[in-house]
């Protein structure tokens, strides 16, 4: 496979002009799925909103919308606000409906390489509380039991009387959401861990499990920028590096739950100061070049000693020139991978989950410049390449988004804490 780091020379006399996005006819907008889920999604997007407006937004009949809203009211997922008159003050008053955030929460858990995060999130995707702790063990059942044990304390301190509907678990690498199994997490040494079964037995809650990149892509489509709704590629760069592709609210998993495994995309050295060895036996893979561990190791090799990646990031945010340079190098390498993903999928938006791109303006500019230089399809990186909507709360968001994604997809499904509806 040709290295992504090969020098790019736009010599138009040697090859045909690239096909740009503006040359490609726009695809017809996708149809939003019908039913109660689409009504709940419209209320999330536009609430407080009148039922008549929901009908226009979803294409459903007013009578159908009234029925769906009635079921959502009965389940306690939406509420009616005070009546408002029409635009001219005449005619039948509107009774707008909105997401009810007073009755229910979801819990989230995210397992990173060095630590885990437990969180509470309301039904609009807002973090209510979070608790992050370093791993005391990497034995899977003991770690999952420890996560479950932390949840009651968080609920007692922060739920404010609201009921927790479900627990969402997110982590990196290969996760099968259908079986609830963490298929493989090499850095933790995990394989075929029945996470859903273990956590459901320990908490008594419905448990939903997915990869953190897919959960964050779904979070962007639910609660992030509207531009992500049509199609999105999400590139997650942390201790683990992976990706997700979502279109019209559906996230592609692949038959073996392996979609988005981009850790070993070859970058090579390519003028970046030497390729890093990778666990796969090669050198210059995306993850081995840009992961948190690689950043700390490269900093030490340059005489900049940081005890952890967060410390290195804080130095960059404080203006340490050597730390900033390391993050800018990382951004350029991530830009190479981003350009390839843009050309492969041609999404409306590519979301980069990486703290430099989210918090250091020079990094986002460098990343977009790399995309502009290398992508054949993306002709507007300023619009098409964006940082995460959840910078600063990414890990707390990831777990809760797994549960909320399931709720918004099937609000009338099996949710034991909610009243039954016909």
mmCIF file of N, CA and C in Angstrom, residues 300-368:
data_model
loop_
_atom_site.group_PDB
_atom_site.id
_atom_site.type_symbol
_atom_site.label_atom_id
_atom_site.label_comp_id
_atom_site.label_asym_id
_atom_site.label_seq_id
_atom_site.Cartn_x
_atom_site.Cartn_y
_atom_site.Cartn_z
ATOM 1 N N UNK A 300 9.827 13.509 25.238
ATOM 2 C CA UNK A 300 10.989 13.136 26.053
ATOM 3 C C UNK A 300 12.245 13.051 25.202
ATOM 4 N N UNK A 301 12.123 12.541 23.976
ATOM 5 C CA UNK A 301 13.278 12.428 23.086
ATOM 6 C C UNK A 301 13.837 13.800 22.726
ATOM 7 N N UNK A 302 13.001 14.830 22.829
ATOM 8 C CA UNK A 302 13.438 16.189 22.526
ATOM 9 C C UNK A 302 13.782 16.979 23.789
ATOM 10 N N UNK A 303 13.843 16.272 24.927
ATOM 11 C CA UNK A 303 14.213 16.931 26.175
ATOM 12 C C UNK A 303 13.075 17.627 26.876
ATOM 13 N N UNK A 304 11.835 17.377 26.440
ATOM 14 C CA UNK A 304 10.668 17.979 27.073
ATOM 15 C C UNK A 304 9.961 16.870 27.846
ATOM 16 N N UNK A 305 10.207 16.802 29.138
ATOM 17 C CA UNK A 305 9.715 15.686 29.937
ATOM 18 C C UNK A 305 8.361 16.040 30.557
ATOM 19 N N UNK A 306 7.365 15.207 30.267
ATOM 20 C CA UNK A 306 6.024 15.355 30.832
ATOM 21 C C UNK A 306 5.625 14.002 31.386
ATOM 22 N N UNK A 307 5.032 14.008 32.545
ATOM 23 C CA UNK A 307 4.663 12.746 33.182
ATOM 24 C C UNK A 307 3.471 12.081 32.521
ATOM 25 N N UNK A 308 2.699 12.847 31.763
ATOM 26 C CA UNK A 308 1.497 12.307 31.135
ATOM 27 C C UNK A 308 1.130 13.173 29.940
ATOM 28 N N UNK A 309 0.230 12.655 29.111
ATOM 29 C CA UNK A 309 -0.252 13.447 27.978
ATOM 30 C C UNK A 309 -0.998 14.697 28.438
ATOM 31 N N UNK A 310 -1.889 14.623 29.451
ATOM 32 C CA UNK A 310 -2.546 15.861 29.894
ATOM 33 C C UNK A 310 -1.555 16.945 30.309
ATOM 34 N N UNK A 311 -0.445 16.549 30.941
ATOM 35 C CA UNK A 311 0.561 17.548 31.302
ATOM 36 C C UNK A 311 1.178 18.175 30.061
ATOM 37 N N UNK A 312 1.451 17.363 29.050
ATOM 38 C CA UNK A 312 2.005 17.890 27.802
ATOM 39 C C UNK A 312 1.020 18.851 27.142
ATOM 40 N N UNK A 313 -0.258 18.498 27.164
ATOM 41 C CA UNK A 313 -1.274 19.382 26.590
ATOM 42 C C UNK A 313 -1.344 20.694 27.349
ATOM 43 N N UNK A 314 -1.293 20.644 28.673
ATOM 44 C CA UNK A 314 -1.336 21.875 29.452
ATOM 45 C C UNK A 314 -0.144 22.776 29.132
ATOM 46 N N UNK A 315 1.005 22.181 28.911
ATOM 47 C CA UNK A 315 2.176 22.998 28.523
ATOM 48 C C UNK A 315 1.941 23.683 27.181
ATOM 49 N N UNK A 316 1.346 22.946 26.249
ATOM 50 C CA UNK A 316 1.062 23.560 24.948
ATOM 51 C C UNK A 316 0.052 24.692 25.091
ATOM 52 N N UNK A 317 -0.992 24.474 25.895
ATOM 53 C CA UNK A 317 -1.992 25.508 26.092
ATOM 54 C C UNK A 317 -1.423 26.735 26.803
ATOM 55 N N UNK A 318 -0.384 26.496 27.613
ATOM 56 C CA UNK A 318 0.278 27.614 28.309
ATOM 57 C C UNK A 318 1.273 28.338 27.413
ATOM 58 N N UNK A 319 1.488 27.827 26.197
ATOM 59 C CA UNK A 319 2.355 28.519 25.253
ATOM 60 C C UNK A 319 3.768 27.995 25.149
ATOM 61 N N UNK A 320 4.079 26.852 25.753
ATOM 62 C CA UNK A 320 5.408 26.263 25.624
ATOM 63 C C UNK A 320 5.665 25.953 24.150
ATOM 64 N N UNK A 321 6.683 26.582 23.567
ATOM 65 C CA UNK A 321 6.907 26.499 22.127
ATOM 66 C C UNK A 321 7.179 25.072 21.668
ATOM 67 N N UNK A 322 7.945 24.302 22.464
ATOM 68 C CA UNK A 322 8.259 22.936 22.048
ATOM 69 C C UNK A 322 7.011 22.055 22.099
ATOM 70 N N UNK A 323 6.178 22.242 23.106
ATOM 71 C CA UNK A 323 4.941 21.470 23.190
ATOM 72 C C UNK A 323 3.988 21.831 22.052
ATOM 73 N N UNK A 324 3.876 23.122 21.750
ATOM 74 C CA UNK A 324 3.020 23.552 20.648
ATOM 75 C C UNK A 324 3.502 22.944 19.335
ATOM 76 N N UNK A 325 4.827 22.916 19.142
ATOM 77 C CA UNK A 325 5.379 22.341 17.910
ATOM 78 C C UNK A 325 5.020 20.868 17.778
ATOM 79 N N UNK A 326 5.028 20.145 18.882
ATOM 80 C CA UNK A 326 4.664 18.731 18.841
ATOM 81 C C UNK A 326 3.192 18.557 18.449
ATOM 82 N N UNK A 327 2.320 19.391 18.984
ATOM 83 C CA UNK A 327 0.909 19.290 18.631
ATOM 84 C C UNK A 327 0.659 19.723 17.189
ATOM 85 N N UNK A 328 1.430 20.678 16.700
ATOM 86 C CA UNK A 328 1.264 21.087 15.309
ATOM 87 C C UNK A 328 1.750 19.985 14.364
ATOM 88 N N UNK A 329 2.823 19.294 14.734
ATOM 89 C CA UNK A 329 3.264 18.144 13.937
ATOM 90 C C UNK A 329 2.170 17.079 13.921
ATOM 91 N N UNK A 330 1.605 16.814 15.088
ATOM 92 C CA UNK A 330 0.510 15.836 15.170
ATOM 93 C C UNK A 330 -0.645 16.242 14.264
ATOM 94 N N UNK A 331 -1.005 17.518 14.273
ATOM 95 C CA UNK A 331 -2.119 17.988 13.459
ATOM 96 C C UNK A 331 -1.854 17.764 11.969
ATOM 97 N N UNK A 332 -0.630 17.977 11.539
ATOM 98 C CA UNK A 332 -0.317 17.762 10.120
ATOM 99 C C UNK A 332 -0.440 16.284 9.748
ATOM 100 N N UNK A 333 0.009 15.407 10.639
ATOM 101 C CA UNK A 333 -0.125 13.975 10.366
ATOM 102 C C UNK A 333 -1.591 13.549 10.363
ATOM 103 N N UNK A 334 -2.351 14.063 11.315
ATOM 104 C CA UNK A 334 -3.787 13.762 11.335
ATOM 105 C C UNK A 334 -4.450 14.292 10.063
ATOM 106 N N UNK A 335 -3.977 15.430 9.579
ATOM 107 C CA UNK A 335 -4.509 15.984 8.337
ATOM 108 C C UNK A 335 -4.310 15.062 7.151
ATOM 109 N N UNK A 336 -3.203 14.318 7.127
ATOM 110 C CA UNK A 336 -2.984 13.361 6.044
ATOM 111 C C UNK A 336 -4.047 12.268 6.065
ATOM 112 N N UNK A 337 -4.283 11.725 7.252
ATOM 113 C CA UNK A 337 -5.313 10.697 7.373
ATOM 114 C C UNK A 337 -6.693 11.274 7.065
ATOM 115 N N UNK A 338 -6.954 12.494 7.520
ATOM 116 C CA UNK A 338 -8.245 13.130 7.257
ATOM 117 C C UNK A 338 -8.477 13.290 5.758
ATOM 118 N N UNK A 339 -7.442 13.679 5.018
ATOM 119 C CA UNK A 339 -7.580 13.838 3.573
ATOM 120 C C UNK A 339 -7.957 12.522 2.908
ATOM 121 N N UNK A 340 -7.325 11.440 3.335
ATOM 122 C CA UNK A 340 -7.648 10.139 2.775
ATOM 123 C C UNK A 340 -9.089 9.745 3.081
ATOM 124 N N UNK A 341 -9.540 9.953 4.318
ATOM 125 C CA UNK A 341 -10.906 9.603 4.693
ATOM 126 C C UNK A 341 -11.924 10.461 3.943
ATOM 127 N N UNK A 342 -11.606 11.719 3.735
ATOM 128 C CA UNK A 342 -12.492 12.578 2.952
ATOM 129 C C UNK A 342 -12.618 12.066 1.525
ATOM 130 N N UNK A 343 -11.511 11.640 0.934
ATOM 131 C CA UNK A 343 -11.562 11.138 -0.430
ATOM 132 C C UNK A 343 -12.255 9.784 -0.520
ATOM 133 N N UNK A 344 -12.128 8.959 0.520
ATOM 134 C CA UNK A 344 -12.771 7.645 0.514
ATOM 135 C C UNK A 344 -14.284 7.743 0.665
ATOM 136 N N UNK A 345 -14.758 8.629 1.546
ATOM 137 C CA UNK A 345 -16.175 8.654 1.903
ATOM 138 C C UNK A 345 -16.925 9.875 1.383
ATOM 139 N N UNK A 346 -16.206 10.957 1.056
ATOM 140 C CA UNK A 346 -16.837 12.204 0.622
ATOM 141 C C UNK A 346 -17.988 12.601 1.533
ATOM 142 N N UNK A 347 -17.733 12.714 2.857
ATOM 143 C CA UNK A 347 -18.816 13.094 3.766
ATOM 144 C C UNK A 347 -19.097 14.580 3.686
ATOM 145 N N UNK A 348 -20.234 14.960 4.202
ATOM 146 C CA UNK A 348 -20.529 16.382 4.311
ATOM 147 C C UNK A 348 -19.536 17.046 5.267
ATOM 148 N N UNK A 349 -19.215 16.357 6.369
ATOM 149 C CA UNK A 349 -18.338 16.917 7.396
ATOM 150 C C UNK A 349 -17.423 15.814 7.922
ATOM 151 N N UNK A 350 -16.177 16.165 8.198
ATOM 152 C CA UNK A 350 -15.265 15.296 8.938
ATOM 153 C C UNK A 350 -14.988 15.957 10.282
ATOM 154 N N UNK A 351 -15.324 15.251 11.355
ATOM 155 C CA UNK A 351 -15.136 15.757 12.715
ATOM 156 C C UNK A 351 -13.844 15.165 13.274
ATOM 157 N N UNK A 352 -12.957 16.019 13.757
ATOM 158 C CA UNK A 352 -11.705 15.572 14.348
ATOM 159 C C UNK A 352 -11.803 15.697 15.862
ATOM 160 N N UNK A 353 -11.729 14.551 16.536
ATOM 161 C CA UNK A 353 -11.747 14.531 18.001
ATOM 162 C C UNK A 353 -10.302 14.441 18.455
ATOM 163 N N UNK A 354 -9.714 15.587 18.697
ATOM 164 C CA UNK A 354 -8.288 15.685 19.069
ATOM 165 C C UNK A 354 -8.120 17.010 19.780
ATOM 166 N N UNK A 355 -7.530 17.043 20.980
ATOM 167 C CA UNK A 355 -7.556 18.278 21.768
ATOM 168 C C UNK A 355 -6.800 19.438 21.136
ATOM 169 N N UNK A 356 -5.744 19.159 20.377
ATOM 170 C CA UNK A 356 -5.047 20.251 19.712
ATOM 171 C C UNK A 356 -5.948 20.959 18.718
ATOM 172 N N UNK A 357 -6.648 20.178 17.890
ATOM 173 C CA UNK A 357 -7.553 20.776 16.907
ATOM 174 C C UNK A 357 -8.693 21.515 17.588
ATOM 175 N N UNK A 358 -9.092 21.048 18.769
ATOM 176 C CA UNK A 358 -10.194 21.681 19.461
ATOM 177 C C UNK A 358 -9.806 22.900 20.267
ATOM 178 N N UNK A 359 -8.508 23.000 20.664
ATOM 179 C CA UNK A 359 -8.142 24.042 21.632
ATOM 180 C C UNK A 359 -6.959 24.912 21.211
ATOM 181 N N UNK A 360 -6.240 24.516 20.181
ATOM 182 C CA UNK A 360 -5.086 25.303 19.734
ATOM 183 C C UNK A 360 -5.340 25.727 18.289
ATOM 184 N N UNK A 361 -5.632 27.004 18.042
ATOM 185 C CA UNK A 361 -6.022 27.436 16.688
ATOM 186 C C UNK A 361 -5.012 27.059 15.611
ATOM 187 N N UNK A 362 -3.717 27.133 15.935
ATOM 188 C CA UNK A 362 -2.716 26.806 14.922
ATOM 189 C C UNK A 362 -2.824 25.353 14.470
ATOM 190 N N UNK A 363 -3.213 24.480 15.381
ATOM 191 C CA UNK A 363 -3.327 23.061 15.042
ATOM 192 C C UNK A 363 -4.461 22.822 14.049
ATOM 193 N N UNK A 364 -5.613 23.429 14.289
ATOM 194 C CA UNK A 364 -6.722 23.269 13.367
ATOM 195 C C UNK A 364 -6.365 23.850 12.002
ATOM 196 N N UNK A 365 -5.673 24.981 11.995
ATOM 197 C CA UNK A 365 -5.262 25.586 10.726
ATOM 198 C C UNK A 365 -4.285 24.680 9.981
ATOM 199 N N UNK A 366 -3.324 24.086 10.708
ATOM 200 C CA UNK A 366 -2.361 23.183 10.064
ATOM 201 C C UNK A 366 -3.060 21.949 9.508
ATOM 202 N N UNK A 367 -3.998 21.416 10.272
ATOM 203 C CA UNK A 367 -4.722 20.224 9.834
ATOM 204 C C UNK A 367 -5.509 20.523 8.555
ATOM 205 N N UNK A 368 -6.202 21.636 8.540
ATOM 206 C CA UNK A 368 -6.971 22.000 7.349
ATOM 207 C C UNK A 368 -6.064 22.274 6.160
#
